[in-house]
């Protein structure tokens, strides 16, 4: 608690004293944005439209499966009069729901990296788009192959080699080992695509500058996902769970956070609203904060794996400290909004990425609430002892995973699609509906069901017993069943109003992609000039 309060206090004091710690625009300057229709895309950038369309399909499917999984808790043996369990048992629906969350978010990140590379380098190698299409095909094989394997493995259809082609059974690493290796290879192939596109720019830059940081952060994604291969079905639980949490915690909460920060920073540098010097300071500060809290804080996940007492102490301390960079990101998010509003007001052309920036702002909000506050509620050892695996864990997981990486994935998709879809076909209304539906729907499922249900489970666990709090008898009592039904409006809004508009915009990107060119001029492809704004006489 002292680390949490003291760290946040020091951070806010430094942020208030020295403004250079946060995002800020070019004071007294006006950015004239190039209309998206005037920005010529490379062939590889145009190929990203198919990535985002696949992403939107997987997102919609994942949300539908989430609704089905939730309904099993409200109506155990029925689905509005239909025996869904005969076709889609609960454990398969839940496994697919978790796996698709990783797949659709990763698809968006891969596409955004490919899309930004030519803007960073100023050029694109020949036939880069064919490599991009090859990566998408390999990704589709892994996604649908692993989903089919999980269904066959859980159903008992695979007797020999079930851990290789069926389901390993590790949460978030459920997919068979064969598919896990293929996905790792695919991520490495993505890094090769990025290096091929960035090679000329990297040769002329210092290794501490943003192009190299972008490449290094991309390289860390396959490197730390590959660590999950050390979790084996025939090894001791303590060992396998330790390596699994390297993926769940370090891959997600450290290196994806880092890649997120660098991509957002580059987007604003390319748009001309943030100076590269300022972006570099924010990136290096975030690296220190993520590493200090994230690496050591991983140990808070393995309280029950036979770890030494010192690991529990350090894990609790640094997991509390992880809230500090989340607070910083929340301040960044509000700065994002101010930047967009400021540049839109000062420019003769409107700011074309308002809703993409709004999604980035929501990332900061959910980062602090979902990963920070809700995560802190369950990370301390004594609380974790009584609540682990209850609805409070699911509450943290939904608010953090969807609120942070889900919102970011949609925001990146909207940023890129804005340049792919012609102006006369683009719909800000669809982006607006998706933004509010996803955020309100997520807040509804958290505050109407998961959080109150988790509090009831925690109270029952302390007063009666942990086993009883997870029993079917307790979970299906009248009060809990009512809470589960209360989630229905939020889920419906999330699925219909949130995912379908994203799917529509992605479909426009596939159908209405603009003509392509071979070479980009420089980072100034997104804005025409930065001019001094005249101060009024007072």
Short mmCIF file of C-alpha atoms in Angstrom, two decimals:
data_model
loop_
_atom_site.label_atom_id
_atom_site.label_comp_id
_atom_site.label_asym_id
_atom_site.label_seq_id
_atom_site.Cartn_x
_atom_site.Cartn_y
_atom_site.Cartn_z
CA UNK A 1 0.00 0.00 0.00
CA UNK A 2 2.85 2.38 0.82
CA UNK A 3 4.53 1.57 -2.50
CA UNK A 4 1.28 2.17 -4.37
CA UNK A 5 0.35 5.48 -2.72
CA UNK A 6 3.90 6.79 -2.55
CA UNK A 7 4.66 5.87 -6.15
CA UNK A 8 1.51 7.47 -7.51
CA UNK A 9 2.18 10.59 -5.43
CA UNK A 10 5.72 10.93 -6.79
CA UNK A 11 4.55 10.33 -10.33
CA UNK A 12 1.83 12.96 -10.18
CA UNK A 13 4.20 15.43 -8.53
CA UNK A 14 6.76 14.94 -11.32
CA UNK A 15 4.07 15.09 -13.99
CA UNK A 16 2.77 18.38 -12.60
CA UNK A 17 6.22 19.89 -12.16
CA UNK A 18 7.77 18.92 -15.51
CA UNK A 19 5.36 18.77 -18.41
CA UNK A 20 7.95 17.06 -20.62
CA UNK A 21 7.05 13.74 -18.97
CA UNK A 22 3.72 13.55 -20.80
CA UNK A 23 2.44 13.90 -24.33
CA UNK A 24 2.05 17.44 -25.56
CA UNK A 25 1.78 18.96 -28.97
CA UNK A 26 3.77 21.60 -30.75
CA UNK A 27 2.80 24.68 -28.84
CA UNK A 28 1.98 27.76 -30.88
CA UNK A 29 1.98 25.66 -34.04
CA UNK A 30 -0.75 24.55 -36.39
CA UNK A 31 -0.76 21.20 -38.15
CA UNK A 32 -2.41 21.10 -41.55
CA UNK A 33 -3.59 17.53 -42.04
CA UNK A 34 -3.50 15.94 -45.43
CA UNK A 35 -6.98 14.58 -46.22
CA UNK A 36 -6.93 10.76 -46.01
CA UNK A 37 -7.96 10.51 -49.68
CA UNK A 38 -4.71 12.29 -50.63
CA UNK A 39 -2.50 9.75 -48.85
CA UNK A 40 -1.25 7.13 -51.32
CA UNK A 41 -0.98 3.65 -49.82
CA UNK A 42 1.61 1.01 -50.65
CA UNK A 43 0.52 -2.48 -51.77
CA UNK A 44 1.38 -3.99 -48.37
CA UNK A 45 -0.64 -1.31 -46.59
CA UNK A 46 -3.62 -2.10 -48.80
CA UNK A 47 -3.26 -5.80 -47.98
CA UNK A 48 -3.82 -4.91 -44.32
CA UNK A 49 -7.51 -4.38 -45.13
CA UNK A 50 -7.88 -8.17 -45.23
CA UNK A 51 -6.13 -8.46 -41.86
CA UNK A 52 -8.63 -6.07 -40.31
CA UNK A 53 -11.55 -7.86 -41.93
CA UNK A 54 -10.37 -11.18 -40.47
CA UNK A 55 -9.81 -9.40 -37.15
CA UNK A 56 -13.39 -8.08 -37.16
CA UNK A 57 -14.79 -11.54 -37.96
CA UNK A 58 -12.81 -13.13 -35.14
CA UNK A 59 -13.85 -10.32 -32.79
CA UNK A 60 -17.53 -10.83 -33.57
CA UNK A 61 -17.20 -14.61 -33.14
CA UNK A 62 -15.33 -14.19 -29.86
CA UNK A 63 -18.01 -11.85 -28.50
CA UNK A 64 -20.80 -14.24 -29.52
CA UNK A 65 -19.00 -17.13 -27.81
CA UNK A 66 -18.60 -14.94 -24.74
CA UNK A 67 -22.34 -14.37 -24.67
CA UNK A 68 -22.95 -18.12 -25.00
CA UNK A 69 -20.45 -18.89 -22.23
CA UNK A 70 -22.12 -16.37 -19.95
CA UNK A 71 -25.57 -17.81 -20.65
CA UNK A 72 -24.44 -21.21 -19.36
CA UNK A 73 -24.05 -19.53 -15.97
CA UNK A 74 -27.52 -17.95 -16.10
CA UNK A 75 -29.36 -20.95 -17.55
CA UNK A 76 -27.24 -24.04 -16.99
CA UNK A 77 -29.04 -26.65 -19.08
CA UNK A 78 -30.85 -24.49 -21.62
CA UNK A 79 -30.24 -21.77 -24.19
CA UNK A 80 -33.60 -20.05 -24.69
CA UNK A 81 -35.21 -23.45 -25.25
CA UNK A 82 -32.35 -24.89 -27.35
CA UNK A 83 -29.92 -27.57 -26.13
CA UNK A 84 -26.74 -25.73 -27.13
CA UNK A 85 -24.53 -27.93 -24.96
CA UNK A 86 -25.11 -30.87 -27.28
CA UNK A 87 -23.28 -28.99 -30.07
CA UNK A 88 -21.11 -26.56 -28.12
CA UNK A 89 -20.26 -27.72 -24.57
CA UNK A 90 -19.30 -25.06 -22.04
CA UNK A 91 -15.61 -25.98 -21.83
CA UNK A 92 -15.20 -25.74 -25.61
CA UNK A 93 -17.07 -22.41 -25.78
CA UNK A 94 -14.92 -20.99 -22.99
CA UNK A 95 -11.68 -22.28 -24.53
CA UNK A 96 -12.53 -20.75 -27.90
CA UNK A 97 -13.58 -17.49 -26.23
CA UNK A 98 -10.17 -17.14 -24.55
CA UNK A 99 -8.15 -18.19 -27.60
CA UNK A 100 -10.01 -15.91 -30.00
CA UNK A 101 -9.33 -12.95 -27.70
CA UNK A 102 -5.61 -13.46 -28.27
CA UNK A 103 -6.05 -14.18 -31.99
CA UNK A 104 -8.12 -11.15 -32.99
CA UNK A 105 -6.08 -8.69 -30.93
CA UNK A 106 -2.83 -10.12 -32.34
CA UNK A 107 -4.19 -9.86 -35.88
CA UNK A 108 -4.82 -6.14 -35.41
CA UNK A 109 -1.34 -5.61 -33.96
CA UNK A 110 0.31 -7.47 -36.85
CA UNK A 111 -1.61 -5.43 -39.41
CA UNK A 112 -0.86 -2.13 -37.67
CA UNK A 113 2.86 -2.95 -37.65
CA UNK A 114 2.85 -3.72 -41.37
CA UNK A 115 0.83 -0.56 -42.06
CA UNK A 116 3.16 1.74 -40.10
CA UNK A 117 6.45 0.32 -41.43
CA UNK A 118 6.33 2.11 -44.85
CA UNK A 119 5.37 5.37 -43.14
CA UNK A 120 8.41 5.06 -40.88
CA UNK A 121 10.82 4.02 -43.63
CA UNK A 122 9.43 6.25 -46.40
CA UNK A 123 9.49 3.37 -48.89
CA UNK A 124 8.41 -0.24 -49.31
CA UNK A 125 10.39 -3.15 -50.84
CA UNK A 126 8.97 -4.88 -53.87
CA UNK A 127 6.54 -7.76 -53.32
CA UNK A 128 6.15 -6.90 -49.64
CA UNK A 129 2.40 -7.32 -50.09
CA UNK A 130 2.85 -10.98 -51.11
CA UNK A 131 4.68 -11.65 -47.86
CA UNK A 132 1.83 -9.94 -46.07
CA UNK A 133 -0.77 -12.13 -47.75
CA UNK A 134 1.36 -15.19 -46.95
CA UNK A 135 1.40 -14.22 -43.27
CA UNK A 136 -2.38 -13.79 -43.28
CA UNK A 137 -2.85 -17.23 -44.84
CA UNK A 138 -0.56 -18.83 -42.26
CA UNK A 139 -2.42 -17.02 -39.48
CA UNK A 140 -5.76 -18.34 -40.78
CA UNK A 141 -4.38 -21.90 -40.81
CA UNK A 142 -3.21 -21.56 -37.20
CA UNK A 143 -6.45 -19.98 -35.98
CA UNK A 144 -8.93 -22.36 -37.54
CA UNK A 145 -6.65 -25.39 -37.24
CA UNK A 146 -6.16 -24.84 -33.52
CA UNK A 147 -9.86 -24.21 -32.92
CA UNK A 148 -10.75 -27.45 -34.71
CA UNK A 149 -8.03 -29.28 -32.81
CA UNK A 150 -9.32 -28.00 -29.47
CA UNK A 151 -12.83 -29.19 -30.33
CA UNK A 152 -11.55 -32.61 -31.37
CA UNK A 153 -9.22 -32.91 -28.38
CA UNK A 154 -11.79 -31.93 -25.76
CA UNK A 155 -14.40 -34.17 -27.42
CA UNK A 156 -12.01 -37.14 -27.18
CA UNK A 157 -11.66 -37.64 -30.93
CA UNK A 158 -7.85 -37.41 -30.75
CA UNK A 159 -6.44 -40.30 -28.73
CA UNK A 160 -2.78 -40.15 -29.74
CA UNK A 161 -0.95 -36.82 -29.87
CA UNK A 162 -3.80 -34.89 -28.25
CA UNK A 163 -1.37 -32.39 -26.67
CA UNK A 164 0.20 -31.73 -30.09
CA UNK A 165 -2.86 -31.33 -32.29
CA UNK A 166 -5.72 -31.07 -29.79
CA UNK A 167 -5.69 -28.99 -26.61
CA UNK A 168 -2.84 -28.74 -24.09
CA UNK A 169 -5.25 -27.48 -21.44
CA UNK A 170 -3.20 -24.49 -20.26
CA UNK A 171 -5.42 -21.43 -19.94
CA UNK A 172 -4.49 -18.93 -22.70
CA UNK A 173 -2.19 -21.63 -24.11
CA UNK A 174 -4.97 -24.13 -24.75
CA UNK A 175 -4.01 -24.69 -28.38
CA UNK A 176 -2.06 -27.82 -29.31
CA UNK A 177 1.72 -27.63 -29.30
CA UNK A 178 1.94 -27.99 -33.08
CA UNK A 179 -0.27 -24.91 -33.55
CA UNK A 180 1.65 -23.06 -30.85
CA UNK A 181 4.92 -23.64 -32.72
CA UNK A 182 3.33 -22.54 -36.02
CA UNK A 183 2.05 -19.34 -34.39
CA UNK A 184 5.51 -18.59 -33.01
CA UNK A 185 7.02 -19.11 -36.48
CA UNK A 186 4.34 -16.84 -37.95
CA UNK A 187 5.18 -14.08 -35.47
CA UNK A 188 8.88 -14.41 -36.37
CA UNK A 189 7.94 -14.17 -40.06
CA UNK A 190 6.08 -10.95 -39.23
CA UNK A 191 9.27 -9.53 -37.67
CA UNK A 192 11.13 -10.43 -40.88
CA UNK A 193 8.53 -8.53 -42.90
CA UNK A 194 8.98 -5.49 -40.66
CA UNK A 195 12.78 -5.68 -40.84
CA UNK A 196 12.65 -5.96 -44.62
CA UNK A 197 10.55 -2.80 -44.75
CA UNK A 198 12.54 -0.88 -42.13
CA UNK A 199 16.05 -1.99 -43.13
CA UNK A 200 16.97 1.17 -45.02
CA UNK A 201 15.75 3.46 -42.24
CA UNK A 202 17.41 1.38 -39.51
CA UNK A 203 20.78 1.61 -41.23
CA UNK A 204 20.72 5.40 -40.91
CA UNK A 205 19.41 5.63 -37.33
CA UNK A 206 21.00 5.30 -33.90
CA UNK A 207 19.88 2.14 -32.10
CA UNK A 208 18.33 4.22 -29.33
CA UNK A 209 15.98 6.09 -31.67
CA UNK A 210 12.34 5.34 -32.41
CA UNK A 211 12.74 3.17 -35.56
CA UNK A 212 14.97 0.75 -33.67
CA UNK A 213 12.72 0.83 -30.59
CA UNK A 214 9.78 -0.01 -32.84
CA UNK A 215 11.67 -2.97 -34.29
CA UNK A 216 12.98 -4.22 -30.92
CA UNK A 217 9.51 -4.07 -29.36
CA UNK A 218 8.13 -6.04 -32.31
CA UNK A 219 10.91 -8.63 -31.91
CA UNK A 220 10.02 -9.10 -28.24
CA UNK A 221 6.51 -10.29 -29.15
CA UNK A 222 7.48 -13.64 -30.77
CA UNK A 223 10.43 -14.00 -28.38
CA UNK A 224 8.31 -13.94 -25.23
CA UNK A 225 5.38 -15.82 -26.73
CA UNK A 226 7.87 -18.60 -27.52
CA UNK A 227 8.64 -18.88 -23.79
CA UNK A 228 5.25 -20.59 -23.49
CA UNK A 229 6.79 -23.62 -25.24
CA UNK A 230 8.59 -24.34 -21.96
CA UNK A 231 5.22 -25.13 -20.36
CA UNK A 232 4.80 -28.82 -21.06
CA UNK A 233 1.91 -31.17 -20.26
CA UNK A 234 4.26 -33.80 -18.82
CA UNK A 235 6.18 -31.47 -16.48
CA UNK A 236 5.45 -30.58 -12.86
CA UNK A 237 2.62 -28.09 -12.33
CA UNK A 238 4.93 -25.62 -10.56
CA UNK A 239 7.26 -25.53 -13.57
CA UNK A 240 4.63 -25.45 -16.31
CA UNK A 241 2.52 -22.79 -14.59
CA UNK A 242 5.58 -20.60 -14.05
CA UNK A 243 6.37 -20.53 -17.77
CA UNK A 244 2.69 -20.16 -18.69
CA UNK A 245 2.52 -16.96 -16.67
CA UNK A 246 5.50 -15.60 -18.55
CA UNK A 247 3.09 -15.48 -21.50
CA UNK A 248 -0.01 -14.38 -19.59
CA UNK A 249 1.81 -11.70 -17.61
CA UNK A 250 5.12 -10.71 -19.23
CA UNK A 251 4.08 -11.13 -22.86
CA UNK A 252 0.80 -9.31 -22.31
CA UNK A 253 1.44 -6.86 -19.48
CA UNK A 254 5.00 -5.87 -20.30
CA UNK A 255 5.99 -6.34 -23.94
CA UNK A 256 2.60 -5.78 -25.53
CA UNK A 257 2.30 -2.67 -23.35
CA UNK A 258 5.68 -1.52 -24.65
CA UNK A 259 4.74 -2.20 -28.28
CA UNK A 260 1.47 -0.38 -27.63
CA UNK A 261 3.22 2.71 -26.31
CA UNK A 262 5.67 2.83 -29.21
CA UNK A 263 2.94 2.39 -31.85
CA UNK A 264 0.79 5.11 -30.31
CA UNK A 265 3.83 7.36 -30.06
CA UNK A 266 4.72 6.80 -33.70
CA UNK A 267 1.17 7.48 -34.82
CA UNK A 268 1.24 10.89 -33.16
CA UNK A 269 4.73 11.65 -34.46
CA UNK A 270 3.60 10.75 -37.99
CA UNK A 271 0.52 12.93 -37.56
CA UNK A 272 2.77 15.80 -36.51
CA UNK A 273 1.04 16.48 -33.21
CA UNK A 274 3.89 15.21 -30.99
CA UNK A 275 7.60 15.89 -31.37
CA UNK A 276 9.80 12.82 -31.67
CA UNK A 277 11.97 14.04 -28.78
CA UNK A 278 8.94 14.07 -26.48
CA UNK A 279 7.77 10.67 -27.69
CA UNK A 280 11.19 9.16 -26.96
CA UNK A 281 11.12 10.44 -23.37
CA UNK A 282 7.68 8.92 -22.80
CA UNK A 283 8.79 5.59 -24.29
CA UNK A 284 11.92 5.32 -22.13
CA UNK A 285 9.98 6.31 -19.02
CA UNK A 286 7.37 3.65 -19.78
CA UNK A 287 10.11 1.05 -20.34
CA UNK A 288 11.44 1.70 -16.84
CA UNK A 289 7.98 1.64 -15.24
CA UNK A 290 6.82 -1.51 -17.05
CA UNK A 291 10.03 -3.38 -16.34
CA UNK A 292 10.19 -2.45 -12.65
CA UNK A 293 6.61 -3.45 -11.96
CA UNK A 294 5.97 -6.05 -14.63
CA UNK A 295 8.96 -8.38 -14.46
CA UNK A 296 9.17 -8.82 -10.69
CA UNK A 297 5.40 -8.46 -10.31
CA UNK A 298 4.95 -11.66 -12.34
CA UNK A 299 5.48 -13.58 -9.12
CA UNK A 300 2.10 -12.49 -7.76
CA UNK A 301 0.54 -15.05 -10.14
CA UNK A 302 2.29 -18.07 -8.61
CA UNK A 303 1.29 -17.81 -4.97
CA UNK A 304 0.08 -21.42 -4.97
CA UNK A 305 2.91 -23.02 -6.93
CA UNK A 306 5.24 -23.65 -4.00
CA UNK A 307 7.26 -20.45 -4.33
CA UNK A 308 9.44 -19.14 -1.47
CA UNK A 309 8.09 -16.50 0.91
CA UNK A 310 10.39 -13.82 -0.51
CA UNK A 311 8.76 -14.32 -3.90
CA UNK A 312 5.34 -13.67 -2.37
CA UNK A 313 6.61 -10.51 -0.73
CA UNK A 314 8.30 -9.14 -3.87
CA UNK A 315 5.39 -10.21 -6.07
CA UNK A 316 2.87 -8.42 -3.87
CA UNK A 317 5.03 -5.29 -3.65
CA UNK A 318 5.70 -4.93 -7.35
CA UNK A 319 2.23 -6.00 -8.46
CA UNK A 320 0.93 -3.08 -6.39
CA UNK A 321 3.54 -0.86 -8.07
CA UNK A 322 2.15 -1.87 -11.49
CA UNK A 323 -0.73 0.52 -10.86
CA UNK A 324 1.75 3.42 -11.11
CA UNK A 325 2.39 3.22 -14.89
CA UNK A 326 -1.33 2.61 -15.38
CA UNK A 327 -2.01 5.94 -13.71
CA UNK A 328 0.51 7.50 -16.06
CA UNK A 329 -1.25 5.99 -19.07
CA UNK A 330 -4.56 7.46 -17.91
CA UNK A 331 -3.00 10.93 -17.90
CA UNK A 332 -1.61 10.21 -21.37
CA UNK A 333 -5.06 9.24 -22.61
CA UNK A 334 -6.57 12.59 -21.67
CA UNK A 335 -3.61 14.28 -23.34
CA UNK A 336 -4.42 12.30 -26.50
CA UNK A 337 -7.91 13.78 -26.55
CA UNK A 338 -6.62 17.30 -25.95
CA UNK A 339 -4.11 16.91 -28.78
CA UNK A 340 -6.78 15.81 -31.22
CA UNK A 341 -9.17 18.59 -30.21
CA UNK A 342 -6.38 21.18 -30.31
CA UNK A 343 -5.15 20.21 -33.74
CA UNK A 344 -8.67 19.95 -35.12
CA UNK A 345 -9.45 23.47 -33.89
CA UNK A 346 -6.20 24.94 -35.22
CA UNK A 347 -6.25 23.23 -38.59
CA UNK A 348 -8.05 24.18 -41.77
CA UNK A 349 -8.74 20.47 -42.27
CA UNK A 350 -10.58 18.52 -39.57
CA UNK A 351 -8.76 15.95 -37.43
CA UNK A 352 -9.56 12.67 -39.24
CA UNK A 353 -8.90 10.29 -36.35
CA UNK A 354 -11.19 11.52 -33.59
CA UNK A 355 -12.77 8.12 -32.87
CA UNK A 356 -9.47 6.27 -33.13
CA UNK A 357 -8.11 8.67 -30.51
CA UNK A 358 -11.24 8.14 -28.41
CA UNK A 359 -10.47 4.42 -28.37
CA UNK A 360 -6.93 5.24 -27.25
CA UNK A 361 -8.39 7.36 -24.46
CA UNK A 362 -10.60 4.47 -23.37
CA UNK A 363 -7.46 2.31 -23.24
CA UNK A 364 -6.05 4.59 -20.56
CA UNK A 365 -9.32 4.57 -18.61
CA UNK A 366 -9.70 0.78 -18.64
CA UNK A 367 -5.99 0.31 -17.99
CA UNK A 368 -6.31 2.13 -14.71
CA UNK A 369 -9.71 0.70 -13.73
CA UNK A 370 -9.50 -2.86 -15.08
CA UNK A 371 -5.80 -3.66 -14.82
CA UNK A 372 -5.07 -1.23 -12.00
CA UNK A 373 -7.91 -1.04 -9.49
CA UNK A 374 -9.59 -4.38 -10.25
CA UNK A 375 -6.19 -6.06 -10.54
CA UNK A 376 -5.01 -4.59 -7.24
CA UNK A 377 -8.18 -5.89 -5.57
CA UNK A 378 -7.13 -9.49 -6.26
CA UNK A 379 -3.31 -9.35 -6.29
CA UNK A 380 -2.50 -9.15 -2.57
CA UNK A 381 -1.80 -12.63 -1.16
CA UNK A 382 -4.48 -12.76 1.51
CA UNK A 383 -7.20 -11.70 -0.95
CA UNK A 384 -5.91 -14.00 -3.67
CA UNK A 385 -6.00 -16.90 -1.20
CA UNK A 386 -9.78 -16.57 -0.85
CA UNK A 387 -10.89 -15.31 -4.25
CA UNK A 388 -8.64 -16.78 -6.96
CA UNK A 389 -10.76 -18.29 -9.72
CA UNK A 390 -13.94 -16.46 -8.67
CA UNK A 391 -15.87 -13.79 -10.57
CA UNK A 392 -13.47 -11.12 -9.24
CA UNK A 393 -10.76 -12.72 -11.37
CA UNK A 394 -13.06 -12.71 -14.40
CA UNK A 395 -13.97 -9.09 -13.58
CA UNK A 396 -10.30 -8.08 -13.73
CA UNK A 397 -9.71 -10.21 -16.84
CA UNK A 398 -12.59 -8.74 -18.88
CA UNK A 399 -11.94 -5.12 -17.91
CA UNK A 400 -8.19 -5.44 -18.51
CA UNK A 401 -8.04 -7.63 -21.62
CA UNK A 402 -10.93 -6.11 -23.55
CA UNK A 403 -10.61 -2.66 -22.02
CA UNK A 404 -6.92 -2.32 -22.82
CA UNK A 405 -5.90 -4.57 -25.71
CA UNK A 406 -9.34 -4.93 -27.25
CA UNK A 407 -9.98 -1.18 -27.35
CA UNK A 408 -6.46 -0.59 -28.62
CA UNK A 409 -6.89 -3.18 -31.38
CA UNK A 410 -10.10 -1.49 -32.55
CA UNK A 411 -8.49 1.95 -32.34
CA UNK A 412 -5.52 0.84 -34.47
CA UNK A 413 -7.91 -0.70 -36.99
CA UNK A 414 -9.89 2.54 -37.28
CA UNK A 415 -6.70 4.58 -37.72
CA UNK A 416 -5.49 2.39 -40.59
CA UNK A 417 -8.92 1.88 -42.20
CA UNK A 418 -9.40 5.64 -42.28
CA UNK A 419 -6.73 5.76 -45.02
CA UNK A 420 -8.05 2.71 -46.86
CA UNK A 421 -11.71 3.63 -47.18
CA UNK A 422 -12.53 6.57 -49.51
CA UNK A 423 -13.86 9.67 -47.79
CA UNK A 424 -17.29 9.38 -49.38
CA UNK A 425 -17.69 5.83 -48.05
CA UNK A 426 -16.29 6.30 -44.55
CA UNK A 427 -18.77 6.40 -41.66
CA UNK A 428 -17.84 8.26 -38.48
CA UNK A 429 -21.30 7.33 -37.25
CA UNK A 430 -20.44 3.61 -37.33
CA UNK A 431 -17.20 4.31 -35.42
CA UNK A 432 -19.13 6.37 -32.85
CA UNK A 433 -21.77 3.66 -32.34
CA UNK A 434 -19.06 1.03 -31.92
CA UNK A 435 -17.14 3.16 -29.41
CA UNK A 436 -20.05 3.81 -27.09
CA UNK A 437 -21.52 0.32 -27.45
CA UNK A 438 -18.25 -1.41 -26.63
CA UNK A 439 -17.48 0.82 -23.65
CA UNK A 440 -21.00 0.88 -22.21
CA UNK A 441 -21.42 -2.85 -22.85
CA UNK A 442 -18.13 -3.64 -21.11
CA UNK A 443 -18.99 -1.38 -18.16
CA UNK A 444 -22.43 -3.03 -17.94
CA UNK A 445 -21.06 -6.60 -17.79
CA UNK A 446 -18.48 -5.53 -15.19
CA UNK A 447 -20.63 -3.48 -12.82
CA UNK A 448 -23.96 -5.29 -13.28
CA UNK A 449 -22.66 -8.85 -12.93
CA UNK A 450 -18.98 -9.67 -12.54
CA UNK A 451 -18.02 -7.25 -9.76
CA UNK A 452 -21.07 -7.76 -7.48
CA UNK A 453 -20.98 -11.52 -8.07
CA UNK A 454 -17.29 -11.55 -7.20
CA UNK A 455 -17.92 -9.65 -3.96
CA UNK A 456 -20.62 -12.16 -2.99
CA UNK A 457 -18.31 -15.06 -3.79
CA UNK A 458 -15.46 -13.54 -1.78
CA UNK A 459 -17.74 -12.98 1.24
CA UNK A 460 -19.06 -16.55 1.01
CA UNK A 461 -15.52 -17.91 0.62
CA UNK A 462 -14.34 -16.16 3.79
CA UNK A 463 -17.43 -16.91 5.87
CA UNK A 464 -18.22 -20.46 4.67
CA UNK A 465 -15.39 -21.83 2.54
CA UNK A 466 -13.59 -21.43 -0.78
CA UNK A 467 -14.85 -24.73 -2.17
CA UNK A 468 -18.45 -23.89 -1.35
CA UNK A 469 -18.15 -20.45 -3.00
CA UNK A 470 -17.24 -22.18 -6.28
CA UNK A 471 -19.84 -24.93 -6.00
CA UNK A 472 -22.70 -25.24 -8.47
CA UNK A 473 -25.21 -24.99 -5.62
CA UNK A 474 -23.95 -21.52 -4.61
CA UNK A 475 -23.42 -20.22 -8.16
CA UNK A 476 -26.94 -21.18 -9.21
CA UNK A 477 -28.84 -19.74 -6.24
CA UNK A 478 -31.56 -17.17 -6.92
CA UNK A 479 -29.43 -14.07 -6.20
CA UNK A 480 -26.52 -15.12 -8.38
CA UNK A 481 -28.81 -16.26 -11.18
CA UNK A 482 -30.47 -12.83 -11.18
CA UNK A 483 -27.05 -11.15 -11.42
CA UNK A 484 -26.15 -13.37 -14.36
CA UNK A 485 -29.38 -12.45 -16.19
CA UNK A 486 -28.73 -8.74 -15.55
CA UNK A 487 -25.71 -8.99 -17.84
CA UNK A 488 -27.84 -9.76 -20.91
CA UNK A 489 -28.50 -6.12 -22.03
CA UNK A 490 -24.80 -5.26 -21.81
CA UNK A 491 -23.78 -8.34 -23.78
CA UNK A 492 -26.38 -7.65 -26.47
CA UNK A 493 -25.25 -4.03 -26.80
CA UNK A 494 -21.59 -5.10 -26.94
CA UNK A 495 -22.19 -7.71 -29.66
CA UNK A 496 -24.69 -5.89 -31.86
CA UNK A 497 -23.69 -2.26 -31.41
CA UNK A 498 -19.98 -2.84 -30.78
CA UNK A 499 -18.67 -5.58 -33.06
CA UNK A 500 -20.95 -5.24 -36.09
CA UNK A 501 -20.00 -1.61 -36.96
CA UNK A 502 -16.32 -2.60 -36.80
CA UNK A 503 -17.07 -5.49 -39.15
CA UNK A 504 -18.89 -3.08 -41.49
CA UNK A 505 -15.96 -0.62 -41.60
CA UNK A 506 -13.51 -3.48 -42.17
CA UNK A 507 -15.71 -4.73 -45.01
CA UNK A 508 -15.59 -1.27 -46.57
CA UNK A 509 -11.80 -1.45 -46.35
CA UNK A 510 -11.79 -4.69 -48.35
CA UNK A 511 -14.38 -3.56 -50.90
CA UNK A 512 -13.39 0.08 -51.31
CA UNK A 513 -9.59 0.07 -50.99
CA UNK A 514 -7.97 3.00 -52.82
CA UNK A 515 -5.36 2.71 -55.59
CA UNK A 516 -1.80 2.08 -54.40
CA UNK A 517 1.62 3.53 -55.14
CA UNK A 518 5.16 2.25 -54.74
CA UNK A 519 6.85 4.90 -52.62
CA UNK A 520 5.88 7.16 -49.74
CA UNK A 521 7.52 10.53 -49.45
CA UNK A 522 8.35 10.59 -45.73
CA UNK A 523 6.61 10.87 -42.41
CA UNK A 524 4.95 13.98 -43.83
CA UNK A 525 2.54 11.80 -45.79
CA UNK A 526 -0.02 12.44 -43.05
CA UNK A 527 0.30 16.21 -42.75
CA UNK A 528 1.23 18.94 -45.16
CA UNK A 529 3.03 21.47 -42.98
CA UNK A 530 3.56 22.67 -39.45
CA UNK A 531 3.06 26.40 -39.32
CA UNK A 532 3.45 28.91 -36.53
CA UNK A 533 0.06 30.04 -35.28
CA UNK A 534 -0.37 33.72 -34.68
CA UNK A 535 -0.98 34.80 -31.12
CA UNK A 536 -3.74 37.37 -30.66
CA UNK A 537 -2.73 40.76 -29.37
CA UNK A 538 -3.81 41.27 -25.77
#
